Coordinates of C-alpha atoms in Angstrom, one line a residue:
X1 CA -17.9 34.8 -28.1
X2 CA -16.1 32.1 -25.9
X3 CA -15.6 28.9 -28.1
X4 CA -17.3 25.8 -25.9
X5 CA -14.7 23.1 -24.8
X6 CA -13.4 20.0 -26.9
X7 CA -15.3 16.6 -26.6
X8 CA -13.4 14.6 -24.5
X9 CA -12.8 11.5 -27.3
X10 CA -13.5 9.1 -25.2
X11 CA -17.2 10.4 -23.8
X12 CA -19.3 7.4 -24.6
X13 CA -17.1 5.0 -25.8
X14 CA -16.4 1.3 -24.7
X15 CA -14.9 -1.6 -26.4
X16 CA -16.7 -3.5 -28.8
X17 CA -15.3 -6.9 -27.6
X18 CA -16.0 -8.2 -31.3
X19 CA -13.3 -5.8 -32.6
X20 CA -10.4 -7.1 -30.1
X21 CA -7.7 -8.9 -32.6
X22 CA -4.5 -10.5 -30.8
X23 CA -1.1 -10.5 -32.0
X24 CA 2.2 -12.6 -30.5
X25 CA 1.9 -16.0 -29.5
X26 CA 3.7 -18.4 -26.6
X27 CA 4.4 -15.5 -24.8
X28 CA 5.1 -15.7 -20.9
X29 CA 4.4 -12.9 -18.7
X30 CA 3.9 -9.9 -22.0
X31 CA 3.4 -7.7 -18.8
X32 CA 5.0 -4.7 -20.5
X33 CA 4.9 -3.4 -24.5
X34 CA 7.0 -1.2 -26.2
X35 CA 6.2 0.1 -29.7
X36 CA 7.9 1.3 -32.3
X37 CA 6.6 3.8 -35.4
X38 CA 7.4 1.1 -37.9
X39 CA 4.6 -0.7 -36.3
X40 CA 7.2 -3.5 -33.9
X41 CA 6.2 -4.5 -30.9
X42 CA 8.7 -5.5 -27.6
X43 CA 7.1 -7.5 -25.2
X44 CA 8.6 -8.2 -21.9
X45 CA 9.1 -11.8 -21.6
X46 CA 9.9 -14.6 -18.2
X47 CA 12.2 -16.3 -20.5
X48 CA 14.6 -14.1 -20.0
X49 CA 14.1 -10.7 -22.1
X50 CA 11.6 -10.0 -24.6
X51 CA 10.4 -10.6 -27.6
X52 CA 10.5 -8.4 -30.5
X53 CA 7.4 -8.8 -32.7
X54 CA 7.3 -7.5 -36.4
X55 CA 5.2 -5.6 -38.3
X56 CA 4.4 -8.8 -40.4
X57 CA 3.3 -10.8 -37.3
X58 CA 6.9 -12.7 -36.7
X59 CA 8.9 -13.4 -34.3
X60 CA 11.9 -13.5 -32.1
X61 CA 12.6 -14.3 -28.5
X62 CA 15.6 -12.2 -27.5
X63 CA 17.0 -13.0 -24.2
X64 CA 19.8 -12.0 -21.9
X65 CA 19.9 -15.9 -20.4
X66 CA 17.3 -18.0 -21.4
X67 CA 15.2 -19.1 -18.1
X68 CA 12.8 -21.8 -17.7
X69 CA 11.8 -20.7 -14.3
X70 CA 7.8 -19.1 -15.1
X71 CA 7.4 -22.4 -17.6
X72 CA 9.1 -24.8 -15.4
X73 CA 7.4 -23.6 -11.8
X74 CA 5.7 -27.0 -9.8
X75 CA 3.0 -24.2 -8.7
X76 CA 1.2 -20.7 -10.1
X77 CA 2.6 -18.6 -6.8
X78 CA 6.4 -19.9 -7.6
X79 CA 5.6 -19.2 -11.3
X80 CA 5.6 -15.4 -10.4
X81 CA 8.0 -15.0 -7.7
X82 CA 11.1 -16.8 -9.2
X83 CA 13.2 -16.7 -11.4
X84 CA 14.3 -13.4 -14.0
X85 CA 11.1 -11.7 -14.6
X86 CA 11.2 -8.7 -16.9
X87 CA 9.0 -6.2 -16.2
X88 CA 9.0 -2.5 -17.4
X89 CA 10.4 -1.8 -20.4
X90 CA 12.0 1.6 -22.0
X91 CA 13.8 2.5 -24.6
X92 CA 17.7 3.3 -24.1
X93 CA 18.5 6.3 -26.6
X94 CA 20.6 4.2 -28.7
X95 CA 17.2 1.6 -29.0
X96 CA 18.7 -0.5 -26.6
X97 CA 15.9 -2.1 -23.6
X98 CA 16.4 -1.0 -20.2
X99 CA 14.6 -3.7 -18.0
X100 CA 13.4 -3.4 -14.8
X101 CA 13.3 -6.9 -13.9
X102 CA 11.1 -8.4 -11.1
X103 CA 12.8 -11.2 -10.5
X104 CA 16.6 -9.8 -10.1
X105 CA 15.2 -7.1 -8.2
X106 CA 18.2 -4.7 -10.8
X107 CA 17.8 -2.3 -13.5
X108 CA 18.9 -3.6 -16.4
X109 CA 20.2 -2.5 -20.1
X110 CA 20.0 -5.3 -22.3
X111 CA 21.1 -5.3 -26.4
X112 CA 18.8 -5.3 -28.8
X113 CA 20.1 -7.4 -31.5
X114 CA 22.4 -9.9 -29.5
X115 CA 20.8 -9.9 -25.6
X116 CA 24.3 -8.9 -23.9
X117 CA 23.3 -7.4 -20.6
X118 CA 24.7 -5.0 -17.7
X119 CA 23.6 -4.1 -14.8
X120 CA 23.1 -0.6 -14.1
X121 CA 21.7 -0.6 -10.6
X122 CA 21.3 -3.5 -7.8
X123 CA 21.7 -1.3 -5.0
X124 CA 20.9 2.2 -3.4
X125 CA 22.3 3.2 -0.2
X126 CA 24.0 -0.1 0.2
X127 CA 21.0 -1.8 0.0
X128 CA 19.0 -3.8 -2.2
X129 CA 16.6 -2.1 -4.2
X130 CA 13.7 -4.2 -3.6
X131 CA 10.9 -5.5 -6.1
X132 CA 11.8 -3.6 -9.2
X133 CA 8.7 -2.5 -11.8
X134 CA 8.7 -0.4 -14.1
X135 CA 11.4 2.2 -15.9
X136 CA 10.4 5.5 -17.8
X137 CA 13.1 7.4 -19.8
X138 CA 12.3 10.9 -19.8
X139 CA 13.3 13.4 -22.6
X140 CA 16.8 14.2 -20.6
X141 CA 17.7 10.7 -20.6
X142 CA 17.3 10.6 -17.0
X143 CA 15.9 6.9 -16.1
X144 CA 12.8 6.9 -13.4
X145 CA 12.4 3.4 -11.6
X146 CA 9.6 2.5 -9.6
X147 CA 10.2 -0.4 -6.4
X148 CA 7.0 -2.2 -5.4
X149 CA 7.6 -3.3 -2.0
X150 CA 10.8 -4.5 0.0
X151 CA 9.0 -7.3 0.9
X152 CA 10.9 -10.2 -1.3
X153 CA 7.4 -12.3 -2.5
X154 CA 5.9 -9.4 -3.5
X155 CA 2.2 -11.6 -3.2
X156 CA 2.7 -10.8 0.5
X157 CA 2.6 -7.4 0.1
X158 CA -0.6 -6.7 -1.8
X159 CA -2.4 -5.3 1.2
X160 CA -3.4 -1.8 1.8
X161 CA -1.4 -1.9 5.4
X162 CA 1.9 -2.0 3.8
X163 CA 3.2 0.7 2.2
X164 CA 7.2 0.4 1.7
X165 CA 7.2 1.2 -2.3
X166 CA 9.6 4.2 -3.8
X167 CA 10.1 5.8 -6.1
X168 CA 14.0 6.5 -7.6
X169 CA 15.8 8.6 -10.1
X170 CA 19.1 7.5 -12.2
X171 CA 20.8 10.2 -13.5
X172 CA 24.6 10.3 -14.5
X173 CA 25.3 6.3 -12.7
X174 CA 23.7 7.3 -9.3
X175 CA 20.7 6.3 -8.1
X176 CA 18.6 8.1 -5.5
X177 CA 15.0 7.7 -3.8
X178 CA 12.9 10.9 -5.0
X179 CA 9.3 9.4 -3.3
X180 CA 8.5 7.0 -0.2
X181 CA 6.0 5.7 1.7
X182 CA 4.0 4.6 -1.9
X183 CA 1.5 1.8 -1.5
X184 CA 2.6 -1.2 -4.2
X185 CA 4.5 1.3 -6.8
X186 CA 3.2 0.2 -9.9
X187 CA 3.8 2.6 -13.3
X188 CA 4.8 5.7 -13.7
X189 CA 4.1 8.1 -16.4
X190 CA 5.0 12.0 -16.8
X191 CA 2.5 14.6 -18.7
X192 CA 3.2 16.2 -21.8
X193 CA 5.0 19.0 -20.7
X194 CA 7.1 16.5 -18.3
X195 CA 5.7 18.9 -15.1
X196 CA 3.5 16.4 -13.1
X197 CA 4.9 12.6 -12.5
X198 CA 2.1 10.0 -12.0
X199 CA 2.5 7.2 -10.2
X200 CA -0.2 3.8 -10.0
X201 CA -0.6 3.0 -6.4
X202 CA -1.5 -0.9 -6.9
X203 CA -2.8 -0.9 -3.0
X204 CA -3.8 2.6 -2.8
X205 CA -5.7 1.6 -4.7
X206 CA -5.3 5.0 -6.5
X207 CA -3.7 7.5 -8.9
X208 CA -1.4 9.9 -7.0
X209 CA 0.9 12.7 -8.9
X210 CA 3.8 14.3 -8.2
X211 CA 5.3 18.0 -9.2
X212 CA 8.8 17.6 -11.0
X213 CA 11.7 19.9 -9.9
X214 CA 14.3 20.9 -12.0
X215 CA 16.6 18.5 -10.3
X216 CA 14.1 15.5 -10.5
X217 CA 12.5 15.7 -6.7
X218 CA 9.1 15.3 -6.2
X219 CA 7.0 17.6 -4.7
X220 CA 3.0 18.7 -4.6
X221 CA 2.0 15.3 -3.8
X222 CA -1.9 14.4 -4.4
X223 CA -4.1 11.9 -5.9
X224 CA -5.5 12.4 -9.4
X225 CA -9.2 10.8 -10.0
X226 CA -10.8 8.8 -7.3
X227 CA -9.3 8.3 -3.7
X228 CA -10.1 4.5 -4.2
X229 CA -10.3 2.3 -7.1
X230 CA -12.0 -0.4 -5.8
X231 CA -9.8 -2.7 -7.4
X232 CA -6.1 -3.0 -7.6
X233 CA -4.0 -0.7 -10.1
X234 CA -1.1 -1.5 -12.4
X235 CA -0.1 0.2 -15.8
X236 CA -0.8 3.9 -16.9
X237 CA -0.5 5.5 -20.1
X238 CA -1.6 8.9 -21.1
X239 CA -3.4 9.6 -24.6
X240 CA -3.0 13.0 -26.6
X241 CA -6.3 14.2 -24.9
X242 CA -5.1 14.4 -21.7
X243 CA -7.1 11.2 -20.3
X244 CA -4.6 8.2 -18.3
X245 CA -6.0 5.2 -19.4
X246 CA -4.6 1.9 -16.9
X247 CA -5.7 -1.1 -15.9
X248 CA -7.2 -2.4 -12.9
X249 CA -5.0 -6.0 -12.5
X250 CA -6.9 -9.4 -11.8
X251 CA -9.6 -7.6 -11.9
X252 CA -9.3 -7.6 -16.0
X253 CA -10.3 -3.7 -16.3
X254 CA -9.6 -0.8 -18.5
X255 CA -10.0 2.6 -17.6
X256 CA -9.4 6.5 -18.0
X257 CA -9.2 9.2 -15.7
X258 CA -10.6 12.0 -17.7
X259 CA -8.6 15.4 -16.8
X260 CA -11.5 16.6 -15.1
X261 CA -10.7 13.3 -12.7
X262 CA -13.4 11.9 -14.1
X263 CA -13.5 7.7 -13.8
X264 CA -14.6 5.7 -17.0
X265 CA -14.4 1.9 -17.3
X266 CA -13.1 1.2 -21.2
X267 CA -13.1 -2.3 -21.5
X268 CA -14.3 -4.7 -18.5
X269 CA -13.7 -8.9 -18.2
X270 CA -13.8 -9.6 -14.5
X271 CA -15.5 -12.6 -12.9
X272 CA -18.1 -10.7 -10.3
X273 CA -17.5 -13.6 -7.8
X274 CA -13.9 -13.9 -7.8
X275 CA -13.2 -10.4 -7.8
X276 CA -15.5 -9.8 -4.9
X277 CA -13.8 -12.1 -3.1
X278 CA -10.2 -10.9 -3.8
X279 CA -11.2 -7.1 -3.0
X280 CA -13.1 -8.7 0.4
X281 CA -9.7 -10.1 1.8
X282 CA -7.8 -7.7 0.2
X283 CA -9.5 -4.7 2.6
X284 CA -8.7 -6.9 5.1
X285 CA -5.0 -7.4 4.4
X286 CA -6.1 -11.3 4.2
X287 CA -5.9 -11.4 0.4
X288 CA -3.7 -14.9 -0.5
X289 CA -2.2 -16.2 -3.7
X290 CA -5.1 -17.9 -4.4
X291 CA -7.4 -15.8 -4.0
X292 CA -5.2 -13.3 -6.8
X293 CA -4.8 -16.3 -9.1
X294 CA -8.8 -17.7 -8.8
X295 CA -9.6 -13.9 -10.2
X296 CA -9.1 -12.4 -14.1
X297 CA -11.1 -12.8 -17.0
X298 CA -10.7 -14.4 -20.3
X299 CA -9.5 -11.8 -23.0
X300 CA -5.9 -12.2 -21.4
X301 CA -5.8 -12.8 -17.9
X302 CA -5.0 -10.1 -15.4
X303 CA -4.2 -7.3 -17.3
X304 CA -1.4 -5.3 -16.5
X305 CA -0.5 -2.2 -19.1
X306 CA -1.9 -0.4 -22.2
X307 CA 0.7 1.0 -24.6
X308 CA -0.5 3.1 -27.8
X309 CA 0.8 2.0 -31.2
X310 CA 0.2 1.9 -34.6
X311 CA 1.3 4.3 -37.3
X312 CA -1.5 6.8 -35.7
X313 CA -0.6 6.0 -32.2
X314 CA -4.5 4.4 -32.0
X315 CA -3.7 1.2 -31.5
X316 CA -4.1 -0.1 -28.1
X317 CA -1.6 -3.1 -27.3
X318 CA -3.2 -4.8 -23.7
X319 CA -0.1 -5.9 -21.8
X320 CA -0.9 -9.4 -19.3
X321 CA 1.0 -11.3 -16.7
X322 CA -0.9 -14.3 -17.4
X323 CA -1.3 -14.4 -21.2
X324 CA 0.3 -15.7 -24.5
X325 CA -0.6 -13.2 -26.7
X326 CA -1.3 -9.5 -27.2
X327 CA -5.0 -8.3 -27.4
X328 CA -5.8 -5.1 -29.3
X329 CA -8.2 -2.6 -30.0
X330 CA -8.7 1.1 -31.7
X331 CA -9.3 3.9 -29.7
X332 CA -11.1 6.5 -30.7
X333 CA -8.0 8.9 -29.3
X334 CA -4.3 8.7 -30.2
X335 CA -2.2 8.1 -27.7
X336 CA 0.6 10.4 -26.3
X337 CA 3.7 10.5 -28.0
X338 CA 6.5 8.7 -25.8
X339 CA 10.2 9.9 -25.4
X340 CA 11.9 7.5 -28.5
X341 CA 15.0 6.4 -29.3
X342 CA 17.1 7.9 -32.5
X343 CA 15.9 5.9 -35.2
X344 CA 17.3 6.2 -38.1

């Protein structure tokens, strides 16, 4: 007799907003968190780098160049256009941060300990990259970067009729485009068996995958879950189930896509009105800074990336571009193990 399916974990569940704790505290811009099995968190920062958060609840702001740019900006829209803006974080082999920085517009490797940075990319094909995201180191140590837009204030770009975003590969110093023609690249995350690539369309707004080749191109395009969000799309993250969890930016949301394709809202904190009115202009390609900036909720303020931590990896760390500290909560499903670096 056939044995019936495994409960999906997270059938039925939704936060319990009593249990959210926070950790971290003046932080700027903690859009993306990297975690560590002794329990440390990294937390991209605008000052300049990140900051590395203990296990005890200290600590210390590591930067490459400390930047008063996000704190020192006359206005919210200059806040997040200017300046070095770290964004996605990974882990270099050696535990060294590889930043892809939104501000820069490079990818970056940046020392753990002392902040000393390179560059390892500013260009491709001659070019300027464009708005850099998010990085993901995959298990060959080949480094996949995503590029937004090419549009320099990437605010100008979040409508659904633009759709310049790429997708590139950095393997052995050279840097090549493996995907075009994406709508706001966003993050990036590979399956288990490193087969499919999935990619966050922030415009789509979707969830589209693609097959990996052997020598990192991208094939098999299609979108995984529903054609359209209904709300814009930023960070992904897979748990050991098989569900991608992400978040739905400014509109303060939490979801999964279930591997059936299945949508389920986790965790919601949007503000009906202002999100209504951001999504009205935003299907009209009429969506403005202040419309984005009138909209998020209260937990942490638009809500940019979930990352799975913890000892059991059931710890979910709620990344932000607009808070100061780290909300959290315990999922009822581990998360999937990440490509590390060689701790000893």
């Amino acid at each position: 007799m056939a044995s019936s399916p495994a409960k999906n974990p997270i059938d039925g569940f939704t936060v319990d907003r009593t249990q959210i704790g926070y950790v971290g505290e003046g932080l700027q811009r903690p859009e993306c968190i990297l975690a560590e099995r002794d329990g440390s968190l990294w937390a991209a920062d605008a000052r300049g780098g990140v900051v590395h958060i203990r296990p005890d609840g200290t600590q210390k702001l590591i930067t490459q160049s400390e930047g008063q740019a996000f704190a020192g900006a006359g206005d919210e829209e200059t806040r997040f256009t200017v300046g070095t803006l770290p964004n996605g974080l990974a882990f270099a082999r050696n535990g060294d941060i590889v930043i892809s920085n939104f501000g820069t517009d490079r990818l970056e490797l940046m020392n753990r300990t002392t902040g000393a940075t390179e560059v390892l990319a500013d260009t491709i094909d001659g070019r300027p990259i464009g708005k850099v995201n998010f990085v993901l180191r995959d298990s060959r140590d080949r480094l996949w970067l995503t590029i937004s837009t090419r549009i320099v204030n990437w605010m100008q770009a979040v409508s659904p009729a633009i759709v310049d975003g790429y997708i590139a590969l950095f393997d052995q110093g050279r840097l090549r485009v493996v995907a075009d023609n994406i709508a706001f690249t966003n993050e990036i995350r590979l399956d288990a068996r490193e087969e499919w690539l999935y990619v966050a369309e922030t415009t789509g707004p979707r969830v589209t995958r693609f097959r990996v080749g052997e020598d990192g191109s991208l094939t098999s395009r299609q979108t995984f879950g529903p054609e359209d969000h209904g709300a814009p799309i930023d960070g992904i993250a897979f748990d050991a189930y098989g569900n991608l969890w992400g978040t739905h930016v400014m509109m303060d949301r939490i979801f999964a896509i279930t591997p059936e394709g299945e949508l389920r809202i986790i965790l919601d904190d949007h503000d009906p009105w202002a999100s209504r009115q951001l999504m009205d202009a935003f299907y009209k390609g009429t969506a403005t800074p202040e419309l984005m900036l009138a909209a998020g909720g209260r937990i942490a303020p638009w809500f940019a990336s979930v990352t799975f931590g913890g000892p059991d990896l059931s710890t979910v760390y709620i990344g932000s571009l607009r808070g100061t500290r780290i909300p959290f909560f315990r999922s009822p499903v581990a998360g999937l193990p990440m490509v590390h670096w060689n701790e000893r």
